[in-house]
Amino acid sequence: MINKESKTILEVHGLHATVNGVEILKGLDLTVKSGEVHAIMGPNGSGKSTFAKVLAGHTAYEVTAGTAMFEGQNLFELAPEERARAGVFLAFQYPIEIPGVANSQFLRLTYNTMQAQRGNEELDPLEFDDYVRDKMKRLEMSPNFLDRSVNEGFSGGEKKRNEILQMALLEPRLGVLDETDSGLDIDALSVVAHGVNELANKDNAIVLVTHYQRLLNYIVPDFVHVVDNGRIIKTGGKELALELETRGYDWVGVEHQAANLATVTAGAA
Amino acid sequence: MSRVTSIRRPPAGYIETLLAEQPKLPTSPLMGVNQLRSKAVDHLATLTLPTKRDEAWRFTDISALTKLLFQPVSPVISLENIDVEHFYLEEATTRLVFVDGVYASELSIITEESGVTVVKLPSADATHAELIESHLGRHVDLEDNVFATLNTAFLHDPALITVSRNTAVIDPIHVLFIATQTGVASYPRCLVAAESGSSVTLIEDYVALHDETYLINSVTEIALADNARVNHIRVQRDSGEAFHIANCSVSVGRSSNYQSVSVALGAKTSRYNLNVLMDEGAECAVDGLALIADSQLADTHTCIDHSQPHGVSRQLHKCIVGGKAHAVFNGNIRVRQDAQSTNSKQSNGNLLLTEKAHVDTKPQLEIFADDVKCAHGSTIGQLDNEEVFYLKSRGLSDSVARNLLTYAFGAEIIDRIPIPSLKRKLEQAVLEQTSLLL
């Protein structure tokens, strides 16, 4: 949903990041405005998941150059929990299992942390129970998931629903979904996508990191970006995803190189 | 070499000094009990207290214990329900309370539930002779075990519980040992005989009303006949200055099922020896948690002994060690030559919260049969960074994230306790230890 009154939520410039001394991101630029859905696509190893983790502040990744402004704040000056409280949410590709902690306890702890941050009233267990059950219904999640340990023994689809449930509870300004479609069957994919669509509104923004186009049949992006070798090399509308689905990723790289070459040649002339 | 020679033998006469009080015990109307006691006294002359030179005690130094002369318990019980009812469990309709090892009938409830017999030894008559003759002192090792032998020498008020054939006792039985006096030694004793086809839940619970020094030297024997089921929950919440030395021996009969969860939170120095002898087709699950801090030491030695075929055993033991505390786990799984088709799985996880926290772990498999399935593993570590990051990415601060994961590590064991009110209390204790509000 692109509109003229939208505000810039995230502005990334010249982002370079390394993991274990190996440079993965090599000058990535991206601007995301409120109300927009962006899809970041690219082959394996292109850096798209690294980008998602860098935004959330994963300590294994070191930002070596570039900036990321999130609603006027320098994201890289904030600790992961401060980013979360400021409104950045990362839905994990592989959500962590926490045996021994009931999902309801965990969800309430995070929800109340966010409520306190926003100066809102915290909910006691009973109030929270009503609140979360309503959200779960929308994600077609059984209330049984409240009593079970966090993600323990959940199927792939159930874990992803639990991620989207957290996003629904924390109401971020920027939702970054890292390969949320991986490992989902078609029914689970449709439920998860439906949940994301319900959460997307004119004041927030969604960044979908995905390898495959099929998620984009359910969550229609405003922009599709192709990442290769740590940079965004092509940006288009939703039709770009379809083209990638039929033609693969190679041609984008070739076209990009050709364009670079043309620029170099033009510069030389 | 200097380290070895610096270990001192306990002062001679320690056991003799303790035993000086023994003849003051009243004679039991049951000959079997008197014989058992006097045999133990005689046998003590041949035993010495272990030192760090003994393999089974290399990590657990009890020399401090031998320097203290524990007074005999003065049998004055001035407690009322109101003083101790916060230790009671709403689920337990049968409760046996022992104050400094002495049975407190006014604090206990014995419901006349069909099939359970609870006996106080002084009132035991000839009808209980068979139970005592066939089980008391028959399951625990009294050959080499000086503490179990000492306990037997001082046998006075054991909790004797029998569950009749084919009887399922629904409500748990709470055996509560309350320490009220300081500087005393007490010798709690429990015997549970689950007859064929019966089932029962036993909660063995050690608590204190003060933070001072005392010694608990306990022995528990549990005998499961064929097709019986016993849930055994053991909670040690002794004073942080106490010594707690416990021996528990379990005989699991044919096709019987023994489930145990033991939680050690208290005591300055604690040692728990659990021996489970498995008959044909027997199953057991032996789970444990030691949650210690400051300069506590918690030592757990378990032995699951598969003597016959088709046994199944599973064990998960965890230690959470803070401060400069020291946890020891020695988990022995023995599969004897006859114990074909045994299926056994053991895991041990240790979480060290500080640089000075220490753990010694020794999982041991001894397999003499050739057709068995056995697995064991042990991990020692700090919290996983991916897990911490996951929680922080949800807005939780670094300390809350770490506390939550520490709590979770312990709660996985506490979760296995089938008594909701006890589970809540223990969860609360872990939360307090991890300064977490949930």
XYZ file of C-alpha atoms in Angstrom:
707
model
C 0.000 0.000 0.000
C 1.930 3.012 -1.256
C 0.566 6.417 -0.429
C 1.828 9.955 -0.509
C 1.347 10.692 3.181
C 3.456 7.775 4.271
C 6.533 8.386 6.395
C 9.916 6.818 6.092
C 10.261 4.028 8.634
C 13.596 2.547 7.674
C 16.428 3.995 5.651
C 19.493 1.828 5.047
C 22.539 3.261 3.295
C 25.701 1.524 2.152
C 25.374 -1.294 4.664
C 28.393 -3.537 5.002
C 28.394 -6.415 7.493
C 30.660 -9.336 8.251
C 30.268 -12.635 10.038
C 33.418 -14.285 11.377
C 35.428 -11.768 9.375
C 33.746 -12.654 6.067
C 31.926 -9.799 4.403
C 28.346 -10.758 3.576
C 26.660 -7.406 3.035
C 28.524 -5.149 0.623
C 26.755 -1.847 0.356
C 23.062 -2.525 0.724
C 20.586 0.335 0.342
C 16.898 0.183 1.146
C 14.166 2.658 2.024
C 10.925 1.444 3.559
C 7.938 3.713 4.143
C 4.868 3.202 6.254
C 2.129 1.183 4.619
C 4.570 -0.676 2.374
C 5.332 -4.341 1.952
C 8.812 -5.123 0.623
C 9.989 -8.519 -0.520
C 13.714 -9.225 -0.389
C 14.550 -12.114 -2.649
C 17.746 -13.698 -3.777
C 19.634 -16.928 -4.162
C 21.056 -18.850 -1.205
C 24.029 -17.093 0.312
C 23.156 -13.732 -1.216
C 22.942 -12.074 2.202
C 19.187 -11.621 2.545
C 18.880 -13.443 5.880
C 21.994 -11.698 7.151
C 20.285 -8.414 6.389
C 17.275 -9.446 8.500
C 19.492 -10.451 11.432
C 21.611 -7.321 11.216
C 18.465 -5.205 11.468
C 17.459 -7.067 14.643
C 20.968 -6.738 16.107
C 22.262 -10.297 16.128
C 25.655 -10.204 17.836
C 27.269 -12.677 15.425
C 27.149 -10.028 12.694
C 29.367 -7.004 12.710
C 28.336 -3.863 10.883
C 31.502 -2.471 9.302
C 30.052 0.439 7.323
C 26.802 2.149 6.487
C 23.809 3.433 8.392
C 20.308 2.319 9.221
C 17.912 4.973 10.452
C 14.713 3.694 12.021
C 12.147 6.448 12.551
C 14.916 8.943 13.099
C 17.002 6.723 15.418
C 20.322 5.180 14.478
C 19.443 1.513 14.685
C 23.050 0.415 15.094
C 23.390 2.373 18.323
C 20.607 0.342 19.897
C 20.882 -3.040 21.627
C 18.633 -5.800 20.235
C 16.080 -5.358 23.035
C 16.034 -1.582 22.472
C 15.362 -2.116 18.780
C 12.506 -4.457 19.655
C 11.069 -1.919 22.075
C 11.428 0.806 19.449
C 9.260 -1.288 17.139
C 11.479 -3.632 15.127
C 10.299 -7.221 15.054
C 12.121 -10.173 13.509
C 10.151 -13.345 12.824
C 12.821 -16.041 12.997
C 13.469 -18.607 10.335
C 14.216 -21.123 13.095
C 12.382 -20.047 16.251
C 14.063 -21.162 19.479
C 12.477 -23.815 21.695
C 12.334 -23.052 25.405
C 11.331 -26.209 27.306
C 10.072 -25.438 30.799
C 8.551 -22.034 30.065
C 4.869 -22.018 29.168
C 4.129 -20.149 25.966
C 1.520 -18.104 27.852
C 4.134 -16.947 30.395
C 6.572 -16.031 27.659
C 4.008 -14.199 25.548
C 2.721 -12.230 28.523
C 6.250 -11.322 29.636
C 7.118 -9.921 26.209
C 3.720 -8.268 25.780
C 3.934 -6.544 29.150
C 7.519 -5.475 28.501
C 6.283 -3.710 25.388
C 3.239 -2.271 27.152
C 5.471 -0.818 29.864
C 7.730 0.650 27.200
C 4.779 2.349 25.563
C 3.375 3.611 28.846
C 0.359 1.311 28.566
C -1.165 -0.820 31.259
C 0.188 -4.331 31.721
C -2.216 -7.254 31.721
C -2.552 -9.815 34.508
C -2.649 -13.494 33.536
C -6.449 -13.623 33.240
C -6.770 -10.457 31.200
C -3.914 -11.542 28.997
C -5.478 -14.934 28.465
C -8.601 -13.345 26.955
C -6.533 -11.004 24.856
C -4.202 -13.636 23.446
C -6.953 -16.172 22.746
C -8.631 -13.703 20.448
C -5.390 -13.172 18.528
C -4.833 -16.912 18.339
C -8.230 -17.525 16.874
C -7.323 -15.293 13.956
C -4.227 -17.388 13.354
C -6.222 -20.596 13.674
C -4.035 -21.621 16.613
C -5.442 -23.920 19.256
C -5.438 -22.495 22.808
C -3.410 -25.614 23.726
C -0.385 -23.739 22.505
C -0.614 -21.482 25.549
C 0.064 -24.256 28.039
C 2.818 -25.929 26.081
C 6.436 -24.906 26.442
C 7.561 -22.207 24.030
C 7.912 -23.805 20.581
C 8.812 -27.172 22.113
C 7.542 -29.969 19.940
C 5.766 -27.484 17.665
C 5.713 -28.418 13.996
C 7.390 -26.047 11.538
C 4.034 -24.466 10.738
C 3.112 -24.095 14.399
C 6.408 -22.368 15.163
C 5.838 -19.875 12.353
C 2.307 -19.190 13.555
C 3.721 -18.585 17.006
C 6.106 -16.029 15.483
C 3.252 -14.218 13.787
C 1.273 -14.385 17.028
C 4.136 -12.589 18.758
C 4.161 -10.009 16.026
C 0.420 -9.519 16.506
C 0.944 -9.015 20.247
C 3.951 -6.711 20.014
C 2.518 -4.595 17.165
C 5.836 -3.521 15.656
C 6.300 -0.625 13.287
C 8.591 -2.759 11.176
C 8.025 -6.484 10.836
C 10.924 -8.382 9.275
C 9.963 -11.927 8.334
C 12.959 -14.153 7.724
C 11.990 -17.023 5.415
C 8.689 -17.365 7.205
C 7.445 -19.514 4.338
C 10.193 -22.113 4.574
C 8.946 -25.511 5.646
C 5.277 -24.590 5.449
C 2.686 -26.617 3.625
C 0.175 -24.741 1.526
C -2.509 -24.551 4.245
C -0.119 -23.279 6.897
C 1.306 -20.808 4.396
C -2.127 -19.393 3.698
C -2.936 -19.054 7.428
C 0.381 -17.384 8.218
C 0.061 -15.047 5.220
C -3.481 -14.175 6.196
C -2.210 -13.294 9.690
C 0.480 -11.042 8.252
C -2.016 -9.315 5.949
C -4.251 -8.591 8.913
C -1.362 -6.942 10.714
C -0.209 -4.795 7.821
C -1.677 -1.305 7.968
C -0.910 2.213 6.795
C 1.287 2.995 9.809
C 3.599 0.011 9.767
C 5.719 -1.774 7.213
C 6.629 -5.361 6.400
C 9.882 -6.700 4.979
C 9.580 -10.276 3.742
C 12.806 -12.159 3.218
C 12.087 -15.117 1.011
C 13.676 -17.443 -1.447
C 10.495 -18.393 -3.255
C 7.800 -16.480 -4.978
C 4.911 -18.559 -3.614
C 4.564 -16.539 -0.379
C 4.013 -13.482 -2.545
C 0.845 -15.045 -3.963
C -0.614 -14.524 -0.511
C 1.151 -11.398 0.692
C 1.319 -9.039 -2.236
C 4.411 -6.850 -2.060
C 4.638 -3.264 -3.202
C 8.328 -3.724 -4.009
C 10.433 -6.714 -4.862
C 14.203 -6.408 -4.384
C 16.758 -8.868 -5.615
C 19.818 -9.273 -3.412
C 22.967 -10.739 -4.848
C 26.422 -10.763 -3.369
C 25.384 -8.545 -0.481
C 23.665 -5.767 -2.429
C 20.290 -5.028 -3.923
C 20.857 -5.315 -7.648
C 17.321 -4.913 -8.935
C 14.062 -3.487 -7.651
C 10.656 -3.874 -9.233
C 6.984 -4.379 -8.504
C 5.229 -7.637 -7.675
C 5.586 -8.809 -11.291
C 9.355 -9.054 -10.767
C 8.762 -11.939 -8.391
C 6.846 -13.831 -11.052
C 9.610 -13.242 -13.531
C 12.142 -14.583 -10.992
C 9.942 -17.631 -10.497
C 10.037 -18.498 -14.198
C 13.531 -17.327 -15.098
C 15.493 -17.895 -11.899
C 18.019 -15.466 -10.451
C 20.927 -15.723 -12.894
C 19.621 -13.312 -15.505
C 19.315 -10.520 -12.950
C 22.996 -10.802 -12.160
C 23.940 -10.853 -15.807
C 21.760 -7.810 -16.534
C 23.236 -6.026 -13.515
C 26.776 -6.684 -14.663
C 25.936 -5.520 -18.147
C 24.431 -2.323 -16.736
C 27.520 -1.785 -14.581
C 29.711 -2.296 -17.567
C 27.620 0.190 -19.534
C 27.994 2.726 -16.723
C 31.724 2.197 -16.628
C 31.912 2.539 -20.396
C 29.750 5.650 -20.368
C 31.916 7.080 -17.616
C 35.033 6.371 -19.636
C 33.654 8.021 -22.740
C 51.526 -35.276 45.944
C 51.236 -32.647 48.633
C 47.572 -32.280 47.775
C 46.938 -35.918 48.523
C 48.856 -36.020 51.764
C 47.083 -32.913 52.966
C 43.787 -34.774 53.107
C 43.266 -35.718 56.679
C 41.611 -38.824 57.935
C 38.613 -37.944 60.067
C 39.427 -37.843 63.760
C 39.304 -41.231 65.364
C 36.357 -41.719 67.595
C 33.898 -39.668 65.598
C 31.537 -42.584 64.994
C 32.085 -43.780 68.576
C 31.111 -40.371 69.901
C 27.941 -40.425 67.859
C 27.190 -43.955 68.959
C 27.518 -43.041 72.633
C 23.961 -41.742 72.378
C 22.624 -44.827 70.676
C 21.861 -47.025 73.728
C 19.409 -44.366 74.909
C 16.983 -45.368 72.159
C 13.943 -47.177 73.508
C 13.791 -50.866 72.789
C 11.300 -51.753 70.090
C 8.571 -54.335 70.710
C 9.703 -55.871 67.440
C 12.734 -58.087 67.750
C 13.585 -57.549 64.084
C 14.115 -53.849 64.641
C 16.295 -54.325 67.674
C 18.381 -56.895 65.858
C 18.764 -54.657 62.825
C 19.936 -51.809 65.041
C 22.395 -53.811 67.072
C 23.798 -55.418 63.946
C 24.350 -51.937 62.528
C 26.083 -50.809 65.707
C 28.401 -53.812 65.570
C 29.091 -53.310 61.899
C 30.007 -49.660 62.432
C 33.107 -50.789 64.271
C 34.445 -51.991 60.925
C 33.532 -48.863 58.952
C 35.223 -45.490 58.643
C 33.969 -42.200 57.313
C 34.864 -41.617 53.686
C 37.443 -39.030 52.680
C 38.351 -37.490 49.352
C 40.681 -40.419 48.865
C 37.654 -42.635 48.313
C 36.668 -42.650 44.642
C 32.978 -42.187 45.416
C 33.769 -39.123 47.538
C 36.604 -37.522 45.614
C 34.711 -34.312 44.929
C 32.808 -34.099 48.178
C 34.779 -33.155 51.213
C 32.898 -33.960 54.409
C 35.754 -33.195 56.752
C 33.812 -30.166 58.010
C 31.091 -32.551 59.106
C 33.481 -34.607 61.204
C 34.659 -31.531 63.074
C 31.195 -30.888 64.440
C 29.777 -32.897 67.254
C 26.091 -33.054 66.656
C 23.975 -33.269 69.763
C 21.264 -35.859 70.034
C 17.822 -34.530 69.291
C 15.917 -33.508 72.369
C 12.508 -34.996 71.689
C 10.553 -31.842 72.471
C 8.092 -30.894 69.809
C 6.456 -27.592 70.424
C 5.374 -26.889 66.885
C 1.826 -26.168 65.924
C 0.211 -26.426 62.527
C 0.305 -22.676 62.092
C 4.118 -22.695 62.272
C 4.566 -25.143 59.468
C 1.377 -25.269 57.430
C 3.005 -23.296 54.632
C 4.940 -26.492 53.945
C 1.773 -28.555 53.613
C 0.506 -29.624 50.213
C -3.183 -29.353 49.456
C -3.174 -32.495 47.316
C -1.814 -34.721 50.071
C -4.541 -36.211 52.239
C -2.024 -38.329 54.100
C 0.786 -36.410 55.735
C 3.492 -37.712 58.009
C 5.450 -35.022 59.777
C 8.756 -35.608 61.492
C 10.308 -32.831 63.532
C 14.075 -33.237 63.753
C 13.495 -36.889 62.893
C 10.883 -37.459 65.587
C 7.370 -38.356 64.513
C 4.867 -35.569 65.246
C 1.440 -37.166 65.356
C -0.331 -33.884 66.087
C 0.933 -32.416 62.805
C 0.278 -35.543 60.777
C -2.872 -36.793 59.109
C -3.374 -40.416 58.371
C -6.539 -40.939 56.410
C -8.056 -44.365 56.547
C -7.814 -44.720 52.832
C -8.292 -48.314 51.892
C -5.110 -50.042 51.058
C -2.586 -47.728 52.652
C -1.151 -48.574 55.983
C 1.047 -46.100 57.721
C 2.776 -47.255 60.853
C 4.668 -45.468 63.526
C 7.348 -47.792 64.759
C 6.831 -47.658 68.546
C 3.240 -48.697 67.989
C 4.139 -51.329 65.423
C 3.011 -54.742 66.538
C 3.339 -58.253 65.286
C 1.042 -57.531 62.318
C 3.762 -55.311 60.899
C 6.519 -57.725 61.648
C 6.373 -59.221 58.191
C 6.721 -55.837 56.467
C 9.652 -54.924 58.635
C 11.329 -58.306 58.419
C 11.049 -58.522 54.662
C 11.886 -54.953 53.697
C 13.458 -52.786 56.374
C 17.192 -52.700 55.814
C 16.828 -55.219 52.960
C 17.161 -52.813 50.040
C 19.783 -50.367 51.161
C 23.444 -51.351 51.177
C 24.554 -51.806 54.767
C 27.864 -53.400 53.894
C 30.083 -50.490 52.917
C 27.841 -47.544 53.512
C 28.708 -45.900 56.796
C 25.928 -43.323 56.639
C 23.153 -45.806 55.874
C 24.524 -47.989 58.663
C 24.571 -45.064 61.085
C 20.995 -44.289 60.136
C 20.069 -47.899 60.817
C 21.840 -47.871 64.166
C 19.691 -44.883 65.127
C 16.471 -46.255 63.653
C 13.620 -44.996 65.805
C 10.687 -43.390 63.988
C 10.569 -44.639 60.433
C 7.713 -43.834 58.081
C 6.401 -47.222 57.070
C 3.979 -47.201 54.173
C 2.410 -50.245 52.607
C 0.088 -50.154 49.625
C -2.053 -53.265 49.325
C -2.271 -55.454 46.313
C -4.076 -53.952 43.296
C -4.777 -50.701 45.082
C -4.327 -47.390 43.331
C -3.801 -44.660 45.887
C -4.865 -41.481 44.133
C -3.789 -38.773 46.573
C -0.084 -38.356 47.166
C 1.463 -39.161 50.531
C 3.525 -36.317 51.914
C 6.366 -37.219 54.242
C 7.639 -33.962 55.652
C 10.861 -33.696 57.618
C 11.182 -30.382 59.424
C 14.445 -29.232 60.968
C 13.895 -26.966 63.962
C 16.927 -27.452 66.211
C 20.474 -26.449 65.464
C 23.569 -28.551 65.956
C 21.637 -31.814 65.973
C 21.812 -34.943 63.902
C 18.623 -36.590 62.733
C 18.112 -39.894 61.004
C 14.965 -39.866 58.870
C 13.893 -43.234 57.581
C 11.249 -44.137 55.029
C 10.057 -47.477 53.803
C 7.486 -47.856 51.062
C 6.299 -51.287 50.058
C 4.059 -51.234 47.005
C 2.469 -54.617 46.662
C 1.703 -56.251 43.367
C -0.475 -54.169 41.034
C -0.597 -51.149 43.347
C 0.288 -47.538 42.702
C 1.209 -44.637 44.935
C 2.858 -41.220 44.905
C 5.335 -40.398 47.651
C 6.627 -36.908 48.358
C 9.710 -36.925 50.523
C 10.266 -33.355 51.605
C 13.054 -31.848 53.720
C 12.582 -28.326 55.044
C 13.984 -26.123 57.802
C 12.694 -23.407 60.082
C 16.097 -21.775 60.508
C 19.348 -21.165 58.623
C 21.730 -22.896 60.989
C 23.838 -26.035 60.929
C 22.472 -29.523 61.479
C 22.889 -32.958 59.966
C 20.306 -34.982 58.118
C 21.319 -38.559 57.487
C 18.401 -40.214 55.789
C 17.605 -43.580 54.288
C 14.669 -44.376 52.047
C 13.816 -47.829 50.818
C 11.178 -48.410 48.187
C 10.125 -51.879 47.159
C 7.897 -52.339 44.142
C 6.476 -55.823 43.726
C 5.379 -56.905 40.243
C 3.259 -54.529 38.147
C 3.413 -51.768 40.711
C 3.924 -48.093 40.098
C 5.574 -45.577 42.413
C 5.981 -41.881 41.789
C 8.671 -40.607 44.071
C 9.226 -36.896 44.443
C 12.082 -35.826 46.627
C 12.654 -32.223 47.605
C 15.619 -31.119 49.649
C 15.182 -27.548 50.863
C 17.358 -27.739 53.933
C 19.019 -24.770 55.589
C 21.928 -23.316 53.649
C 24.264 -24.343 56.481
C 23.033 -27.925 56.815
C 24.665 -31.212 55.925
C 22.337 -33.544 54.116
C 23.425 -37.076 53.381
C 20.839 -39.389 51.916
C 20.674 -42.913 50.629
C 17.714 -44.155 48.658
C 17.459 -47.695 47.383
C 14.688 -48.844 45.132
C 13.877 -52.373 44.009
C 11.699 -52.295 40.923
C 9.877 -55.585 40.439
C 8.852 -57.273 37.223
C 6.984 -54.957 34.853
C 6.860 -52.286 37.506
C 7.348 -48.604 36.950
C 9.343 -46.237 39.148
C 9.261 -42.522 38.368
C 11.367 -40.186 40.381
C 12.049 -36.481 40.401
C 14.505 -35.170 42.954
C 15.184 -31.505 43.505
C 18.055 -30.238 45.642
C 17.952 -26.568 46.545
C 19.286 -26.393 50.070
C 22.112 -27.543 52.340
C 25.698 -26.370 52.476
C 26.835 -29.874 51.593
C 24.479 -32.486 50.256
C 24.952 -35.965 48.965
C 22.210 -38.080 47.450
C 22.848 -41.690 46.543
C 20.048 -43.244 44.541
C 20.270 -46.919 43.641
C 17.607 -48.451 41.453
C 17.626 -52.195 40.914
C 15.606 -53.207 37.866
C 13.903 -56.566 37.470
C 12.622 -58.001 34.193
C 10.598 -55.563 32.095
C 10.850 -52.877 34.737
C 10.747 -49.226 33.740
C 12.118 -46.207 35.467
C 12.512 -42.502 34.893
C 14.991 -40.825 37.186
C 15.109 -37.065 36.890
C 16.977 -34.621 39.036
C 17.740 -30.971 39.477
C 20.356 -29.353 41.674
C 19.967 -25.594 41.896
C 22.728 -24.182 44.035
C 24.620 -20.957 44.636
C 27.017 -19.304 47.104
C 29.371 -21.964 48.424
C 26.927 -24.864 48.320
C 27.927 -28.337 47.228
C 25.366 -30.761 45.824
C 26.542 -34.245 44.954
C 24.220 -36.731 43.271
C 25.314 -40.313 42.730
C 22.849 -42.527 40.933
C 23.045 -46.116 39.833
C 20.422 -47.725 37.651
C 21.173 -51.407 37.705
C 19.508 -53.515 35.027
C 19.784 -57.058 36.301
C 17.149 -58.711 34.098
C 16.051 -58.414 30.450
C 13.699 -55.904 28.808
C 14.208 -53.076 31.254
C 13.703 -49.471 30.183
C 15.334 -46.584 31.981
C 15.509 -42.893 31.271
C 17.382 -40.273 33.213
C 17.697 -36.513 32.920
C 19.785 -34.813 35.549
C 20.445 -31.087 35.546
C 22.585 -28.785 37.624
C 22.337 -25.007 37.758
C 25.362 -23.690 39.554
C 25.831 -20.100 40.628
C 28.210 -18.263 42.974
C 31.201 -20.451 43.747
C 29.002 -23.482 44.226
C 30.027 -26.970 43.209
C 27.781 -29.627 41.704
C 28.732 -33.254 41.284
C 26.898 -35.806 39.208
C 27.919 -39.404 38.943
C 25.397 -41.371 36.940
C 26.034 -45.030 36.567
C 23.958 -47.232 34.259
C 24.744 -50.898 34.692
C 23.464 -53.516 32.294
C 24.233 -56.986 33.592
C 24.875 -59.984 31.439
C 21.327 -61.288 31.788
C 19.773 -57.926 31.040
C 19.324 -58.391 27.301
C 17.123 -55.966 25.353
C 17.669 -53.230 27.876
C 16.841 -49.758 26.629
C 18.505 -46.997 28.558
C 18.972 -43.322 27.988
C 20.795 -40.913 30.233
C 21.418 -37.213 29.821
C 23.017 -34.675 32.056
C 22.933 -30.925 31.482
C 24.868 -28.394 33.495
C 24.555 -24.667 33.510
C 27.325 -22.621 35.055
C 26.173 -19.119 35.860
C 29.429 -17.655 37.113
C 33.121 -18.043 36.487
C 33.647 -19.612 39.891
C 30.808 -22.100 39.584
C 32.082 -25.625 39.239
C 30.696 -28.957 38.105
C 32.155 -32.439 38.029
C 30.135 -34.842 35.969
C 30.737 -38.488 35.296
C 28.153 -40.389 33.304
C 29.094 -44.062 33.262
C 27.788 -46.934 31.194
C 28.788 -50.429 32.236
C 27.387 -52.925 29.793
C 27.848 -56.668 30.118
C 24.987 -57.746 27.847
C 25.299 -57.687 24.049
C 21.786 -56.855 22.853
C 21.079 -53.483 24.374
C 20.264 -49.946 23.374
C 22.014 -47.400 25.563
C 22.785 -43.763 25.072
C 24.213 -41.144 27.314
C 25.413 -37.616 27.042
C 26.483 -34.685 29.108
C 26.713 -30.976 28.410
C 28.321 -28.217 30.403
C 27.886 -24.675 29.428
C 26.727 -21.174 29.668
C 23.505 -20.007 28.118
C 23.136 -20.340 24.382
C 23.642 -17.019 22.582
C 20.993 -17.786 19.948
C 18.448 -18.336 22.699
C 19.436 -15.126 24.471
C 19.179 -13.222 21.187
C 15.735 -14.650 20.483
C 14.424 -13.332 23.785
C 16.137 -9.971 23.423
C 14.639 -9.591 19.962
C 11.280 -9.706 21.768
C 12.238 -6.730 23.908
C 13.437 -8.571 27.013
C 16.509 -7.096 28.662
C 19.723 -9.087 28.745
C 19.283 -9.987 32.411
C 15.624 -10.976 32.071
C 16.456 -13.065 28.994
C 19.238 -14.866 30.853
C 17.136 -15.373 33.961
C 14.274 -16.735 31.905
C 16.526 -19.256 30.192
C 18.044 -20.278 33.515
C 14.583 -20.704 34.930
C 13.542 -22.721 31.893
C 16.545 -24.989 32.258
C 15.411 -25.939 35.750
C 11.683 -25.783 35.076
C 12.006 -28.585 32.561
C 12.644 -30.917 35.510
C 10.143 -29.317 37.878
C 7.522 -29.617 35.152
C 7.724 -33.376 35.597
C 6.418 -33.244 39.147
C 2.783 -34.348 38.993
C 1.696 -32.316 42.047
C 0.501 -28.851 40.943
C 0.899 -27.067 44.291
C 4.412 -28.421 44.828
C 5.302 -27.587 41.260
C 4.198 -23.996 41.807
C 6.205 -23.719 45.025
C 9.333 -25.041 43.387
C 8.873 -22.885 40.316
C 8.607 -19.953 42.681
C 11.829 -21.025 44.396
C 13.602 -21.160 41.053
C 12.161 -17.809 40.061
C 13.449 -16.284 43.294
C 16.853 -17.771 42.742
C 16.894 -16.335 39.234
C 15.316 -13.024 40.384
C 12.630 -13.334 37.755
C 9.029 -12.243 37.865
C 6.668 -14.212 35.688
